[in-house]
Backbone as JSON, one array per atom type, in Angstrom:
{
  "sequence": "XXXXXXXXXXXXXXXXXXXXXXXXXXXXXXXXXXXXXXXXXXXXXXXXXXXXXXXXXXXXXXXXXXXXXXXXXXXXXXXXXXXXXXXXXXXXXXXXXXXXXXXXXXXXXXXXXXXXXXXXXXXXXXXXXXXXXXXXXXXXXXXXXXXXXXXXXXXXXXXXXXXXXXXXXXXXXXXXXXXXXXXXXXXXXXXXXXXXXXXXXXXXXXXXXXXXXXXXXXXXXXXXXXXXXXXXXXXXXXXXXXXXXXXXXXXXXXXXXX",
  "N": [[42.93, -103.84, 187.97], [46.21, -101.91, 188.05], [49.53, -101.61, 189.13], [52.13, -99.21, 189.13], [54.48, -98.61, 191.05], [57.26, -96.28, 191.65], [60.39, -96.94, 192.48], [62.66, -94.32, 193.72], [64.85, -94.72, 194.95], [68.65, -93.84, 196.28], [68.95, -91.26, 194.74], [68.99, -88.47, 193.08], [68.35, -84.83, 193.51], [66.76, -82.28, 195.37], [65.12, -80.57, 192.82], [65.99, -81.89, 190.98], [63.88, -84.63, 191.85], [61.08, -82.46, 191.93], [61.7, -81.95, 188.78], [61.08, -84.29, 188.22], [58.85, -85.69, 188.82], [57.11, -84.07, 188.31], [57.63, -84.4, 185.31], [56.66, -86.95, 185.04], [54.25, -86.6, 185.53], [53.31, -84.94, 183.33], [53.2, -87.11, 181.25], [51.04, -88.79, 181.82], [49.27, -87.71, 180.71], [46.25, -87.39, 179.31], [45.63, -89.89, 179.21], [43.04, -92.34, 179.04], [42.61, -95.17, 180.68], [44.23, -95.43, 183.26], [46.61, -97.32, 185.65], [47.14, -97.43, 189.62], [49.59, -95.51, 190.38], [52.67, -95.19, 191.69], [54.94, -93.15, 193.44], [57.6, -93.15, 194.82], [60.14, -90.81, 196.35], [63.68, -90.1, 197.63], [63.91, -89.11, 200.81], [64.27, -86.82, 201.41], [62.56, -85.44, 199.51], [60.32, -85.91, 199.96], [58.42, -83.79, 200.88], [57.91, -82.16, 199.14], [57.15, -83.31, 196.83], [54.78, -83.87, 197.41], [53.33, -82.07, 197.41], [53.45, -80.87, 194.57], [51.86, -83.41, 194.03], [49.08, -83.46, 195.01], [45.62, -83.72, 194.7], [45.89, -84.99, 192.27], [46.31, -88.17, 190.5], [48.21, -89.73, 191.03], [50.3, -90.97, 193.37], [52.07, -90.75, 196.65], [54.71, -92.42, 197.8], [56.75, -93.76, 200.66], [60.49, -95.0, 200.47], [61.06, -96.4, 203.22], [59.7, -97.15, 205.99], [59.68, -96.27, 209.6], [59.75, -98.33, 212.12], [57.56, -97.5, 214.35], [54.98, -95.35, 215.03], [56.84, -93.19, 215.99], [59.13, -91.28, 217.96], [62.29, -92.33, 220.38], [64.46, -92.87, 217.91], [66.75, -92.86, 216.2], [67.57, -91.31, 212.97], [65.25, -93.15, 211.81], [62.6, -92.77, 209.94], [59.29, -91.83, 211.18], [56.16, -93.09, 211.01], [53.86, -91.43, 211.79], [55.22, -89.18, 211.12], [55.78, -89.88, 208.48], [52.8, -89.78, 207.22], [52.28, -87.54, 207.72], [53.65, -85.88, 205.8], [52.08, -87.18, 203.73], [52.07, -89.15, 202.23], [51.22, -91.8, 201.07], [51.4, -94.86, 201.43], [54.32, -96.81, 201.78], [57.38, -98.94, 201.22], [58.51, -101.84, 202.36], [61.05, -104.01, 203.37], [62.79, -104.12, 201.59], [65.33, -105.64, 199.38], [67.27, -104.68, 199.44], [67.47, -103.15, 202.25], [67.8, -105.7, 203.62], [70.14, -106.98, 202.83], [72.3, -104.99, 202.64], [72.1, -103.37, 204.95], [71.57, -104.88, 207.22], [69.08, -105.82, 207.59], [66.49, -107.64, 209.9], [64.47, -110.05, 209.44], [62.74, -109.88, 211.92], [62.39, -107.48, 212.63], [61.53, -106.21, 209.96], [58.89, -106.82, 210.19], [58.3, -105.63, 212.06], [58.42, -103.44, 211.21], [56.18, -103.65, 210.04], [54.22, -104.05, 211.06], [53.61, -101.99, 212.19], [52.93, -99.88, 210.11], [50.54, -101.56, 209.06], [48.72, -100.51, 211.05], [48.34, -98.24, 210.71], [47.76, -95.29, 208.15], [48.57, -95.84, 206.19], [49.6, -97.65, 203.23], [50.87, -101.12, 202.67], [54.25, -102.26, 200.94], [55.44, -104.73, 200.75], [58.15, -106.7, 200.22], [59.97, -109.3, 198.99], [62.11, -111.84, 197.81], [64.55, -113.74, 196.34], [67.71, -114.82, 196.93], [70.33, -115.58, 193.9], [71.72, -117.65, 194.81], [69.69, -119.23, 195.91], [67.46, -120.03, 194.41], [68.94, -121.38, 192.48], [69.46, -124.17, 193.99], [67.14, -124.56, 193.73], [65.24, -124.05, 195.34], [64.04, -121.96, 196.03], [61.01, -121.56, 196.45], [60.14, -122.33, 199.03], [61.64, -120.41, 200.45], [60.9, -117.76, 199.72], [57.92, -118.17, 201.18], [58.96, -118.8, 203.7], [59.78, -116.37, 203.93], [57.59, -114.45, 204.15], [56.17, -115.7, 206.19], [57.54, -115.1, 208.19], [57.08, -112.56, 207.67], [54.84, -111.69, 208.81], [53.45, -112.89, 210.62], [51.39, -113.35, 213.48], [50.05, -111.29, 212.59], [47.56, -108.99, 211.84], [45.53, -108.15, 209.55], [43.63, -105.62, 208.59], [40.54, -104.77, 207.88], [39.75, -103.9, 204.67], [42.09, -103.23, 204.36], [44.67, -102.81, 202.08], [47.06, -105.56, 200.99], [50.23, -105.35, 199.68], [52.67, -107.08, 198.14], [55.22, -107.43, 196.92], [56.86, -109.25, 194.46], [60.73, -109.38, 194.23], [63.36, -111.09, 193.23], [66.43, -111.32, 194.08], [68.65, -111.24, 192.6], [67.48, -110.94, 190.21], [67.54, -107.39, 190.14], [68.79, -104.82, 189.83], [70.46, -106.25, 187.46], [69.93, -106.24, 185.34], [68.88, -108.58, 183.9], [65.88, -109.85, 183.9], [63.48, -111.62, 185.98], [62.42, -114.57, 183.78], [58.7, -114.27, 182.47], [57.53, -116.31, 182.91], [58.42, -117.25, 185.54], [58.28, -115.38, 187.23], [55.12, -115.35, 187.23], [54.44, -118.01, 188.31], [55.88, -117.64, 190.78], [54.17, -115.85, 191.83], [51.83, -116.94, 192.34], [52.29, -119.06, 194.29], [52.89, -116.9, 196.4], [49.99, -115.9, 196.01], [48.12, -117.64, 196.44], [48.91, -118.36, 199.43], [48.52, -116.16, 200.36], [46.14, -116.32, 200.26], [44.56, -118.62, 201.64], [46.25, -118.21, 204.75], [45.0, -116.56, 205.44], [42.61, -115.03, 204.54], [42.67, -113.05, 202.33], [41.96, -111.33, 199.06], [40.97, -111.09, 195.64], [40.39, -107.35, 195.55], [42.16, -106.73, 198.15], [44.75, -107.5, 197.83], [47.66, -107.45, 196.87], [49.96, -108.76, 193.65], [52.81, -107.8, 192.97], [55.68, -107.89, 190.28], [59.69, -107.01, 190.44], [62.46, -106.24, 189.54], [65.29, -105.51, 187.22], [62.83, -103.89, 185.29], [62.07, -102.47, 182.36], [60.96, -100.25, 179.86], [61.14, -101.62, 177.52], [60.91, -104.17, 178.33], [58.4, -104.01, 179.94], [55.57, -104.49, 179.28], [55.99, -107.27, 178.32], [55.3, -108.88, 181.03], [52.76, -107.01, 182.27], [50.97, -108.1, 180.93], [49.96, -110.12, 181.78], [47.89, -111.58, 183.86], [48.0, -112.34, 186.25], [50.24, -111.07, 187.43], [50.4, -108.5, 189.3], [51.25, -105.42, 189.0], [54.04, -103.34, 188.36], [57.2, -102.94, 190.57], [58.98, -100.64, 189.96], [62.38, -99.36, 189.82], [65.29, -98.37, 188.92], [64.52, -97.94, 186.14], [62.78, -96.41, 186.5], [63.68, -93.56, 187.06], [63.88, -92.48, 184.47], [62.16, -90.59, 182.39], [61.86, -90.97, 180.13], [61.77, -93.94, 179.35], [60.31, -94.65, 182.22], [57.31, -93.58, 181.5], [57.11, -95.12, 179.05], [56.78, -97.24, 180.15], [54.48, -96.57, 181.72], [52.21, -96.1, 179.52], [52.49, -98.69, 178.54], [50.99, -100.29, 180.91], [48.47, -98.96, 180.68], [48.11, -99.65, 178.37], [47.08, -102.11, 178.45], [45.75, -102.35, 180.43], [43.54, -101.42, 178.88], [43.07, -102.36, 177.15], [42.11, -104.97, 178.86], [39.49, -103.93, 179.71], [37.89, -103.92, 177.18], [37.74, -106.26, 176.85]],
  "CA": [[43.81, -102.86, 187.87], [47.7, -102.77, 188.01], [49.7, -101.19, 190.04], [53.27, -99.11, 189.01], [55.57, -98.3, 191.81], [58.65, -96.09, 191.48], [61.42, -96.49, 193.92], [64.08, -93.52, 193.28], [66.13, -94.54, 195.95], [69.16, -92.63, 196.81], [68.94, -91.02, 193.55], [68.03, -86.93, 192.74], [68.42, -83.88, 194.46], [64.75, -81.87, 195.74], [65.0, -80.03, 192.17], [65.04, -83.59, 190.21], [62.6, -84.92, 191.95], [60.25, -81.97, 190.82], [60.86, -82.0, 187.67], [60.51, -85.84, 187.56], [57.4, -85.59, 188.85], [56.29, -82.9, 186.37], [57.61, -84.68, 183.56], [55.57, -87.99, 185.08], [52.44, -85.91, 185.65], [52.74, -84.56, 181.96], [53.52, -88.3, 180.68], [49.56, -89.15, 181.86], [48.06, -86.74, 180.31], [44.96, -87.59, 178.33], [45.04, -91.38, 179.8], [41.9, -93.0, 179.76], [42.84, -96.04, 181.77], [45.31, -95.36, 184.4], [46.95, -97.75, 186.81], [47.71, -96.8, 190.26], [50.73, -95.21, 190.3], [52.77, -94.67, 193.25], [56.02, -92.65, 193.03], [58.63, -92.81, 195.78], [61.59, -90.3, 196.15], [64.1, -89.36, 198.66], [62.63, -88.55, 202.52], [64.31, -85.29, 201.07], [62.47, -84.59, 198.91], [58.92, -86.05, 200.42], [57.65, -82.9, 201.09], [57.81, -81.14, 197.94], [56.99, -83.77, 195.82], [53.21, -83.89, 197.8], [52.45, -80.07, 196.28], [53.2, -81.36, 192.73], [50.93, -84.64, 193.77], [47.74, -83.31, 195.8], [44.34, -83.97, 193.99], [46.26, -85.65, 190.74], [46.11, -89.61, 190.36], [49.69, -90.49, 191.49], [50.0, -91.3, 195.18], [52.93, -90.76, 197.45], [55.12, -93.65, 198.68], [58.18, -93.39, 201.64], [60.86, -96.19, 200.29], [61.03, -97.49, 204.47], [58.88, -96.73, 207.24], [60.15, -97.08, 211.14], [58.9, -99.47, 213.17], [56.78, -96.83, 215.53], [54.6, -94.02, 214.93], [57.38, -91.98, 216.82], [60.29, -92.16, 219.51], [63.62, -92.47, 220.19], [64.89, -93.79, 216.68], [67.65, -91.68, 215.6], [67.57, -91.84, 211.49], [64.41, -93.35, 211.29], [61.21, -91.43, 209.69], [58.01, -92.23, 212.08], [54.96, -93.06, 210.79], [53.2, -90.23, 211.77], [55.67, -88.14, 209.92], [55.02, -89.64, 206.96], [51.39, -89.72, 207.1], [51.71, -85.77, 207.71], [54.03, -85.38, 204.58], [51.45, -87.15, 202.73], [52.57, -90.79, 202.03], [50.17, -93.1, 201.68], [52.53, -96.12, 200.51], [55.69, -97.53, 201.82], [58.3, -99.68, 200.78], [59.27, -102.77, 203.66], [61.5, -105.05, 203.05], [62.88, -104.34, 200.09], [66.38, -106.54, 199.27], [68.77, -103.73, 199.64], [67.41, -102.62, 203.09], [67.91, -106.02, 204.52], [71.09, -107.09, 202.8], [73.35, -103.83, 203.47], [71.86, -102.51, 206.23], [71.05, -106.0, 207.98], [67.56, -105.89, 208.37], [66.02, -109.03, 210.29], [62.78, -110.83, 209.39], [61.95, -109.33, 212.79], [62.19, -105.87, 212.2], [60.53, -106.38, 208.88], [57.91, -107.51, 210.7], [58.15, -104.7, 213.27], [57.89, -102.12, 209.95], [54.77, -103.85, 208.81], [52.84, -104.48, 212.11], [53.66, -100.28, 211.95], [51.78, -99.79, 209.02], [49.35, -102.1, 208.78], [47.86, -100.2, 212.26], [48.39, -96.78, 210.12], [46.59, -95.08, 206.94], [49.3, -96.06, 204.86], [49.59, -99.29, 201.97], [53.0, -101.59, 203.16], [54.81, -102.81, 199.61], [56.34, -105.68, 201.5], [59.48, -106.67, 199.58], [60.34, -110.53, 198.89], [63.29, -111.65, 197.29], [65.59, -115.11, 196.7], [69.21, -114.78, 196.04], [71.08, -116.42, 192.74], [72.05, -119.2, 194.99], [68.48, -120.0, 196.4], [67.08, -120.11, 192.94], [69.81, -122.61, 191.53], [69.15, -125.11, 194.78], [65.33, -125.17, 193.38], [64.51, -123.81, 196.88], [62.91, -120.36, 195.96], [59.38, -121.64, 196.69], [60.37, -122.62, 200.73], [62.75, -119.39, 201.24], [60.07, -117.06, 199.46], [57.18, -118.69, 202.11], [59.58, -118.09, 205.38], [60.02, -114.69, 205.05], [56.23, -114.25, 203.75], [55.57, -116.64, 207.4], [57.97, -114.3, 209.16], [57.07, -110.83, 208.02], [52.93, -111.63, 208.28], [53.49, -114.05, 211.91], [51.11, -112.58, 214.3], [49.53, -110.2, 212.18], [46.26, -108.54, 211.47], [45.44, -107.47, 208.38], [42.62, -104.64, 209.4], [39.29, -104.89, 206.9], [39.63, -102.49, 204.18], [43.53, -102.79, 204.03], [45.43, -103.85, 200.63], [48.46, -105.69, 201.38], [50.74, -105.51, 197.97], [53.39, -107.83, 197.7], [56.75, -107.22, 195.49], [58.18, -109.84, 194.57], [61.68, -109.05, 193.29], [64.05, -111.78, 192.83], [67.82, -110.82, 194.1], [69.46, -111.67, 191.31], [67.27, -109.86, 188.84], [67.82, -106.35, 191.21], [70.04, -103.78, 188.5], [71.49, -107.22, 186.77], [70.02, -106.09, 183.59], [68.37, -109.99, 183.49], [64.65, -109.98, 185.07], [62.99, -113.12, 185.4], [61.46, -114.92, 182.77], [57.5, -113.62, 182.77], [56.32, -117.68, 183.89], [59.2, -117.64, 186.92], [57.45, -114.5, 188.04], [53.95, -115.71, 187.6], [54.76, -119.05, 189.41], [56.3, -117.1, 192.42], [53.33, -114.92, 192.0], [50.67, -117.72, 192.07], [52.48, -119.34, 195.53], [52.18, -115.96, 197.16], [48.76, -115.44, 196.22], [47.43, -118.62, 197.43], [49.67, -118.72, 201.01], [47.65, -115.09, 201.27], [44.15, -116.4, 200.54], [44.79, -119.6, 202.93], [46.48, -117.78, 205.77], [44.72, -114.67, 205.82], [41.87, -114.79, 203.47], [43.15, -112.07, 201.21], [41.63, -111.76, 197.42], [40.77, -109.7, 194.98], [41.14, -106.5, 195.61], [42.75, -106.86, 198.87], [46.19, -108.31, 197.93], [48.16, -107.13, 194.78], [51.18, -109.13, 193.54], [53.64, -107.24, 191.78], [56.99, -107.82, 190.12], [60.23, -106.15, 190.21], [63.97, -106.64, 188.64], [65.5, -105.57, 186.01], [62.29, -104.03, 184.75], [62.36, -101.1, 181.63], [60.13, -99.44, 179.0], [61.08, -102.42, 176.63], [59.92, -105.76, 178.82], [57.04, -104.05, 181.34], [54.39, -104.78, 178.84], [55.11, -108.85, 178.67], [55.09, -108.78, 182.61], [52.06, -106.04, 182.76], [49.48, -108.55, 179.8], [49.97, -111.83, 182.69], [46.52, -111.51, 184.92], [48.69, -112.75, 187.79], [50.92, -109.57, 187.77], [48.74, -106.96, 189.29], [51.97, -104.41, 188.19], [55.52, -103.53, 188.95], [58.2, -102.06, 191.43], [60.6, -100.03, 188.98], [63.96, -99.05, 190.35], [66.44, -97.48, 187.53], [64.18, -97.1, 184.93], [61.65, -94.71, 187.1], [64.76, -92.45, 187.49], [64.21, -92.34, 183.16], [60.8, -90.31, 182.26], [61.04, -91.94, 178.47], [61.67, -95.78, 180.31], [58.96, -94.43, 183.31], [56.63, -93.34, 180.77], [56.91, -96.43, 178.28], [55.94, -98.63, 181.16], [53.14, -96.07, 181.94], [52.0, -96.37, 177.98], [52.3, -100.51, 178.47], [49.68, -100.44, 182.04], [47.42, -97.87, 179.86], [47.56, -100.3, 176.66], [47.07, -103.59, 178.88], [44.53, -102.26, 181.1], [42.37, -100.66, 178.26], [42.53, -103.95, 176.05], [41.38, -105.87, 179.49], [38.54, -103.5, 179.31], [37.3, -104.21, 175.97], [37.71, -108.3, 176.59]],
  "C": [[45.2, -102.61, 188.19], [47.83, -101.66, 188.68], [51.35, -100.89, 189.65], [54.08, -98.21, 189.7], [56.54, -97.23, 191.12], [59.28, -95.85, 192.1], [62.7, -95.77, 193.38], [65.36, -94.01, 193.88], [67.07, -93.58, 196.02], [69.64, -91.82, 195.78], [68.19, -89.28, 193.52], [68.1, -85.89, 193.67], [66.65, -83.76, 194.32], [64.51, -81.69, 194.42], [64.76, -81.17, 191.38], [64.24, -84.12, 190.72], [61.4, -84.3, 191.67], [60.48, -82.31, 189.92], [60.72, -83.33, 186.74], [59.32, -86.27, 187.73], [56.36, -84.84, 187.75], [56.53, -84.0, 185.24], [56.32, -86.16, 184.2], [53.64, -87.43, 184.77], [52.26, -85.55, 183.98], [52.76, -86.14, 181.22], [51.67, -89.46, 180.49], [48.6, -88.35, 181.5], [47.08, -86.8, 179.2], [44.72, -89.14, 178.29], [43.76, -91.68, 180.16], [41.7, -93.9, 180.8], [43.84, -95.7, 182.18], [45.38, -96.13, 185.66], [47.41, -96.78, 188.21], [49.0, -96.69, 190.22], [50.86, -94.14, 191.75], [54.5, -94.43, 192.77], [57.12, -92.3, 194.72], [60.06, -92.02, 196.21], [61.97, -90.69, 197.89], [63.19, -89.39, 199.79], [63.26, -87.45, 201.9], [63.53, -84.66, 200.66], [60.75, -85.12, 198.64], [58.1, -84.77, 199.78], [56.61, -82.32, 199.95], [57.27, -82.08, 197.07], [55.4, -84.34, 196.24], [52.72, -82.9, 197.1], [52.43, -80.51, 195.12], [51.22, -82.7, 193.3], [49.53, -84.78, 194.19], [46.77, -83.14, 194.21], [45.28, -84.31, 192.59], [45.72, -87.27, 191.46], [47.22, -90.14, 190.57], [49.86, -90.32, 193.04], [51.71, -91.32, 195.45], [53.6, -91.75, 197.92], [56.65, -92.84, 199.34], [58.58, -94.48, 201.0], [61.09, -96.99, 201.85], [59.99, -96.74, 205.04], [59.49, -97.1, 208.76], [58.92, -97.35, 211.85], [57.93, -98.94, 214.22], [56.1, -95.99, 215.06], [55.44, -92.81, 215.54], [58.37, -92.39, 217.86], [61.55, -91.88, 219.15], [64.06, -92.92, 219.24], [65.83, -93.16, 216.04], [67.79, -92.09, 214.08], [65.98, -92.5, 211.09], [63.11, -92.28, 211.09], [59.96, -92.31, 210.39], [56.5, -92.01, 211.07], [53.93, -92.15, 210.39], [53.54, -89.26, 211.29], [55.54, -88.26, 208.63], [53.68, -90.15, 206.27], [51.4, -88.35, 206.6], [52.18, -84.84, 206.66], [53.28, -85.89, 203.32], [51.64, -88.46, 201.83], [51.44, -91.7, 202.18], [50.52, -94.88, 201.12], [53.55, -96.16, 201.47], [55.99, -99.06, 201.82], [58.59, -100.69, 201.78], [60.05, -103.95, 203.28], [62.45, -105.37, 201.91], [64.63, -105.24, 200.24], [67.48, -106.19, 199.97], [68.77, -103.45, 201.34], [68.12, -104.38, 204.13], [69.26, -106.79, 203.95], [72.34, -106.24, 202.77], [72.86, -103.33, 204.05], [71.15, -104.05, 207.5], [69.88, -106.05, 208.7], [66.95, -107.29, 208.64], [64.54, -109.25, 209.85], [62.02, -110.15, 210.32], [61.69, -107.88, 212.75], [61.64, -105.29, 210.89], [59.42, -106.68, 209.06], [57.39, -106.25, 211.52], [57.3, -103.49, 212.1], [56.46, -102.29, 209.65], [53.68, -103.8, 209.94], [52.36, -102.83, 212.27], [52.42, -99.68, 210.88], [51.17, -99.99, 208.73], [48.39, -101.23, 210.21], [47.98, -98.37, 211.5], [47.15, -96.67, 208.88], [47.59, -95.74, 206.08], [49.37, -97.76, 204.83], [50.17, -99.63, 202.04], [52.4, -102.45, 201.43], [55.7, -103.43, 200.14], [56.83, -106.54, 200.49], [60.05, -108.48, 200.0], [61.14, -110.74, 198.04], [63.99, -112.89, 197.48], [66.51, -114.65, 195.79], [69.63, -115.88, 195.5], [70.69, -118.42, 193.71], [71.07, -120.24, 195.22], [67.7, -121.01, 195.39], [67.76, -121.16, 192.84], [69.7, -123.63, 192.55], [67.33, -125.17, 194.15], [64.49, -124.8, 194.73], [63.82, -122.35, 196.93], [61.48, -120.07, 196.71], [59.96, -121.32, 198.39], [60.87, -120.93, 200.93], [61.62, -117.98, 200.65], [58.91, -117.3, 200.74], [57.83, -118.12, 203.11], [59.42, -116.52, 205.5], [58.75, -113.63, 204.79], [55.74, -114.29, 205.74], [56.23, -115.46, 208.66], [57.67, -112.8, 209.49], [55.25, -110.82, 208.66], [52.76, -112.21, 210.05], [52.85, -112.69, 212.96], [50.33, -110.96, 213.9], [48.07, -110.2, 211.82], [46.05, -107.98, 210.76], [44.01, -106.51, 208.23], [41.67, -104.65, 208.08], [39.28, -103.52, 206.46], [40.7, -102.3, 203.62], [43.67, -103.81, 202.58], [46.7, -104.18, 200.83], [48.97, -105.98, 199.87], [52.01, -106.21, 198.91], [54.23, -107.79, 196.58], [57.12, -108.15, 195.3], [59.61, -109.82, 193.71], [62.89, -110.07, 193.7], [65.71, -111.22, 193.06], [67.99, -110.55, 193.15], [68.71, -110.61, 190.03], [67.4, -108.37, 189.36], [69.09, -105.9, 189.85], [71.02, -105.09, 187.88], [71.23, -107.19, 185.8], [68.92, -107.63, 182.91], [67.16, -110.05, 184.47], [64.72, -111.55, 185.24], [62.13, -113.09, 184.21], [60.12, -114.3, 183.18], [56.73, -114.89, 183.33], [57.16, -117.66, 184.57], [58.47, -116.31, 187.77], [56.02, -114.58, 188.03], [54.0, -117.06, 188.09], [54.73, -118.12, 190.42], [55.02, -116.27, 193.09], [52.13, -115.85, 192.71], [51.34, -118.47, 193.78], [52.13, -118.57, 196.79], [50.6, -115.74, 197.38], [48.28, -116.39, 197.12], [48.16, -118.75, 199.13], [48.7, -117.0, 201.54], [45.95, -115.38, 201.42], [43.8, -117.7, 201.31], [44.98, -118.89, 204.32], [45.75, -116.98, 206.36], [43.3, -114.39, 204.85], [42.14, -114.1, 202.41], [43.11, -112.58, 199.98], [40.92, -111.15, 197.1], [41.28, -108.84, 195.69], [42.55, -105.91, 197.01], [44.05, -107.14, 199.0], [45.77, -107.92, 196.43], [49.84, -107.75, 195.06], [52.07, -108.56, 192.85], [55.34, -108.06, 191.38], [57.87, -106.81, 190.16], [61.67, -106.65, 190.1], [63.91, -106.2, 187.64], [63.57, -104.29, 185.17], [62.3, -102.41, 183.74], [61.4, -101.19, 180.96], [59.97, -100.87, 178.19], [60.46, -103.7, 177.24], [59.02, -105.41, 179.61], [55.88, -104.28, 180.4], [54.39, -106.34, 178.85], [54.6, -109.25, 179.66], [53.23, -108.33, 182.61], [50.57, -107.13, 182.17], [49.51, -109.62, 181.19], [48.72, -110.67, 183.57], [47.32, -111.79, 186.21], [49.54, -112.13, 188.0], [50.45, -108.56, 187.67], [49.74, -105.69, 188.91], [53.45, -104.88, 188.84], [56.18, -102.57, 189.83], [59.74, -102.14, 190.23], [61.84, -99.89, 189.51], [64.52, -98.11, 189.22], [65.47, -96.84, 186.39], [62.96, -96.25, 185.21], [62.69, -93.84, 187.13], [64.78, -91.31, 185.88], [62.78, -92.14, 182.76], [60.56, -90.94, 180.96], [60.83, -93.5, 179.29], [60.44, -95.62, 181.09], [57.81, -94.66, 182.61], [56.28, -94.33, 179.67], [55.83, -97.44, 179.33], [54.2, -98.48, 181.58], [52.09, -96.55, 180.7], [51.32, -97.54, 178.38], [51.21, -100.26, 179.66], [48.51, -99.82, 181.24], [47.5, -98.92, 179.26], [46.47, -101.8, 177.63], [45.35, -103.62, 179.48], [42.99, -101.67, 179.93], [42.28, -101.8, 177.52], [41.53, -105.04, 177.3], [39.89, -105.38, 179.6], [37.58, -103.68, 178.5], [36.53, -105.68, 175.91], [36.18, -108.16, 177.05]]
}
């Protein structure tokens, strides 16, 4: 099974979000093999998006999640509120949150802890900046992010942990990682989760993100080590996102026939 997660970031009005949801629903009509599709609109559009996605094959996700179910945290969205509006997934630790809003590894850990204790499935983002990659220290950097986020955590039985590897230097740059680079890091992440948390099979999924578009999606999705994609800018364009979904369906159909 593959995952395709669309992160719409701080884009689109409620009306535009509704139109895009409808476009995605149209694009998957007639597909025999569908990936897990998760759409993550802005918080203002979550409620309207949920109305359209109820009883469909597409799940609703949040772009972040408060470090508690509820409480005195101005500007945050609590776990209970996300569950109430129909969210099934939550993106945590995205590099934009870490860099632009100074979210520390400790805060990411708190957010992850709250999500693990809820009905939501976490999508934990990790990724190294360009200077770390240039120094050949990307593996150690990613493992440190994982260790700090997962310190003291217990992964409940039946809960899937999704990790999205998004190298900071690839996000929005138009220059994605080479599939071989992504696969190598995915292997590192998967082996760590297996050795430290006994997570394997359907209980863990490792996605790639960073300048994914309709033209390069297939070369990532065809690799067994890559469980899916976290898509940013291309998820805002129905033509590009439709191509990505088509690639996922094609890969899954080919794997089924092997």
